[in-house]
Amino acid sequence: MYFVDRSIAVIKPKQPFLDWLNGVPENDIKLSLADIRNDCTVLMIPEVNEQEDGISYIDDIADKLFEMELASWYEDESVWPQKRTLKLFWEWFDVEIHSMLVDTLDSEIQNSPQDVIAQ
C-alpha cells in the first residue's frame, strides 16, 4: 500500500437532478434519490489539504462535470437543461472532498485513452 499524491471528490446527485432525470420523456423507470446516490462518480483531483481548495478545483471544472453527469444518463443533449451554471451545478450536486488516497494494489494504474475531463 502507498499514498497517492491525489485527493478525491465524490459527486452525489441531489433532488433537482433526480427531478430532471425522472422528468425526461424517454425515462420509463422512476428512480429514487437513494438509487442514484448509491454508486456515484469519484474523481481523483490534485492533492489538497483544505476542503476549500478541493471545492475551488471542482468549481473550475464544474461545467465539464455537469455534462459528464448528464451524459452518463442521457447522451441526447436536447434533454439536458440548457442553462448549466455553476450555481445550478451546486444546486444539483453535493461534492465530498477527501484529502487522502491510498492505493492498495501493487499493479500500475491503467489510464483510459479517452480524455473525459480535458482542461
CSV table of C-alpha atoms in Angstrom, one decimal:
chain,number,residue,atom,x,y,z
A,1,MET,CA,0.0,0.0,0.0
A,2,TYR,CA,1.1,3.5,-0.7
A,3,PHE,CA,-0.2,7.0,-0.5
A,4,VAL,CA,-1.1,8.6,-3.8
A,5,ASP,CA,-0.4,12.3,-4.4
A,6,ARG,CA,-4.0,13.0,-5.2
A,7,SER,CA,-7.2,13.7,-3.3
A,8,ILE,CA,-10.6,12.6,-4.3
A,9,ALA,CA,-14.0,14.2,-4.9
A,10,VAL,CA,-17.3,12.2,-4.8
A,11,ILE,CA,-20.1,13.8,-6.9
A,12,LYS,CA,-23.5,13.0,-5.5
A,13,PRO,CA,-26.7,13.9,-7.3
A,14,LYS,CA,-29.4,15.8,-5.3
A,15,GLN,CA,-33.2,16.1,-5.6
A,16,PRO,CA,-33.2,18.6,-8.5
A,17,PHE,CA,-31.1,16.2,-10.6
A,18,LEU,CA,-33.5,13.4,-9.7
A,19,ASP,CA,-36.5,15.5,-10.7
A,20,TRP,CA,-34.9,16.2,-14.1
A,21,LEU,CA,-34.0,12.6,-14.6
A,22,ASN,CA,-37.5,11.3,-13.7
A,23,GLY,CA,-38.9,14.0,-16.0
A,24,VAL,CA,-37.1,13.0,-19.1
A,25,PRO,CA,-39.8,11.7,-21.5
A,26,GLU,CA,-37.7,8.7,-22.6
A,27,ASN,CA,-37.2,7.6,-19.0
A,28,ASP,CA,-39.6,4.7,-18.3
A,29,ILE,CA,-38.1,3.8,-14.9
A,30,LYS,CA,-38.7,6.1,-12.0
A,31,LEU,CA,-35.8,6.2,-9.6
A,32,SER,CA,-35.3,7.4,-6.1
A,33,LEU,CA,-32.6,9.6,-4.7
A,34,ALA,CA,-31.2,6.6,-2.9
A,35,ASP,CA,-31.0,4.8,-6.2
A,36,ILE,CA,-28.9,7.5,-7.9
A,37,ARG,CA,-26.7,8.2,-4.9
A,38,ASN,CA,-25.8,4.6,-4.4
A,39,ASP,CA,-22.9,4.4,-6.9
A,40,CYS,CA,-21.6,7.9,-7.5
A,41,THR,CA,-18.8,9.3,-9.6
A,42,VAL,CA,-15.4,9.5,-7.8
A,43,LEU,CA,-12.7,11.8,-9.2
A,44,MET,CA,-9.0,12.0,-8.5
A,45,ILE,CA,-8.2,15.7,-8.1
A,46,PRO,CA,-5.0,17.5,-7.2
A,47,GLU,CA,-3.8,16.8,-3.7
A,48,VAL,CA,-5.4,19.2,-1.3
A,49,ASN,CA,-5.1,19.9,2.4
A,50,GLU,CA,-8.1,22.1,2.8
A,51,GLN,CA,-11.7,21.4,1.7
A,52,GLU,CA,-11.9,24.9,0.1
A,53,ASP,CA,-9.0,24.0,-2.3
A,54,GLY,CA,-10.9,20.9,-3.5
A,55,ILE,CA,-14.1,22.9,-3.9
A,56,SER,CA,-12.3,25.6,-5.8
A,57,TYR,CA,-10.9,22.9,-8.2
A,58,ILE,CA,-14.4,21.5,-8.7
A,59,ASP,CA,-15.7,25.0,-9.4
A,60,ASP,CA,-13.1,25.3,-12.2
A,61,ILE,CA,-14.3,22.1,-13.9
A,62,ALA,CA,-18.0,22.1,-12.9
A,63,ASP,CA,-19.2,22.7,-16.4
A,64,LYS,CA,-17.4,19.5,-17.7
A,65,LEU,CA,-18.6,17.6,-14.6
A,66,PHE,CA,-22.2,18.7,-15.2
A,67,GLU,CA,-22.0,17.5,-18.8
A,68,MET,CA,-20.4,14.2,-17.8
A,69,GLU,CA,-23.1,13.5,-15.2
A,70,LEU,CA,-25.9,14.3,-17.6
A,71,ALA,CA,-24.3,12.2,-20.3
A,72,SER,CA,-23.9,9.3,-18.0
A,73,TRP,CA,-27.7,9.1,-18.0
A,74,TYR,CA,-28.7,10.5,-21.4
A,75,GLU,CA,-26.3,11.2,-24.3
A,76,ASP,CA,-29.0,13.2,-26.1
A,77,GLU,CA,-28.1,16.8,-25.2
A,78,SER,CA,-31.6,18.0,-26.3
A,79,VAL,CA,-33.0,16.7,-23.0
A,80,TRP,CA,-30.3,18.4,-20.9
A,81,PRO,CA,-31.0,21.6,-19.1
A,82,GLN,CA,-30.0,24.4,-21.4
A,83,LYS,CA,-28.6,26.9,-18.8
A,84,ARG,CA,-26.0,24.9,-16.8
A,85,THR,CA,-24.4,27.4,-14.5
A,86,LEU,CA,-22.1,27.0,-11.6
A,87,LYS,CA,-24.9,27.9,-9.3
A,88,LEU,CA,-27.1,25.2,-10.9
A,89,PHE,CA,-24.3,22.6,-10.5
A,90,TRP,CA,-24.2,23.2,-6.8
A,91,GLU,CA,-28.0,23.0,-6.6
A,92,TRP,CA,-28.0,19.7,-8.4
A,93,PHE,CA,-24.9,18.0,-6.8
A,94,ASP,CA,-23.3,17.5,-3.4
A,95,VAL,CA,-19.5,17.1,-3.5
A,96,GLU,CA,-17.4,15.4,-0.9
A,97,ILE,CA,-13.7,16.1,-0.8
A,98,HIS,CA,-11.4,13.6,0.7
A,99,SER,CA,-7.8,14.5,1.1
A,100,MET,CA,-6.2,11.1,1.4
A,101,LEU,CA,-6.0,8.4,-1.3
A,102,VAL,CA,-4.2,5.1,-0.7
A,103,ASP,CA,-3.6,2.6,-3.4
A,104,THR,CA,-3.8,-0.9,-2.0
A,105,LEU,CA,-2.7,-2.7,-5.2
A,106,ASP,CA,0.8,-3.3,-6.5
A,107,SER,CA,-0.1,-3.1,-10.1
A,108,GLU,CA,0.1,0.1,-12.1
A,109,ILE,CA,-3.0,2.2,-12.8
A,110,GLN,CA,-4.1,1.9,-16.4
A,111,ASN,CA,-5.3,5.2,-18.0
A,112,SER,CA,-8.1,5.3,-20.4
A,113,PRO,CA,-7.2,6.8,-23.8
A,114,GLN,CA,-10.4,8.9,-23.7
A,115,ASP,CA,-9.9,12.3,-22.1
A,116,VAL,CA,-13.2,12.6,-20.2
A,117,ILE,CA,-12.4,15.9,-18.5
A,118,ALA,CA,-9.9,17.8,-20.5
A,119,GLN,CA,-8.7,21.1,-19.3
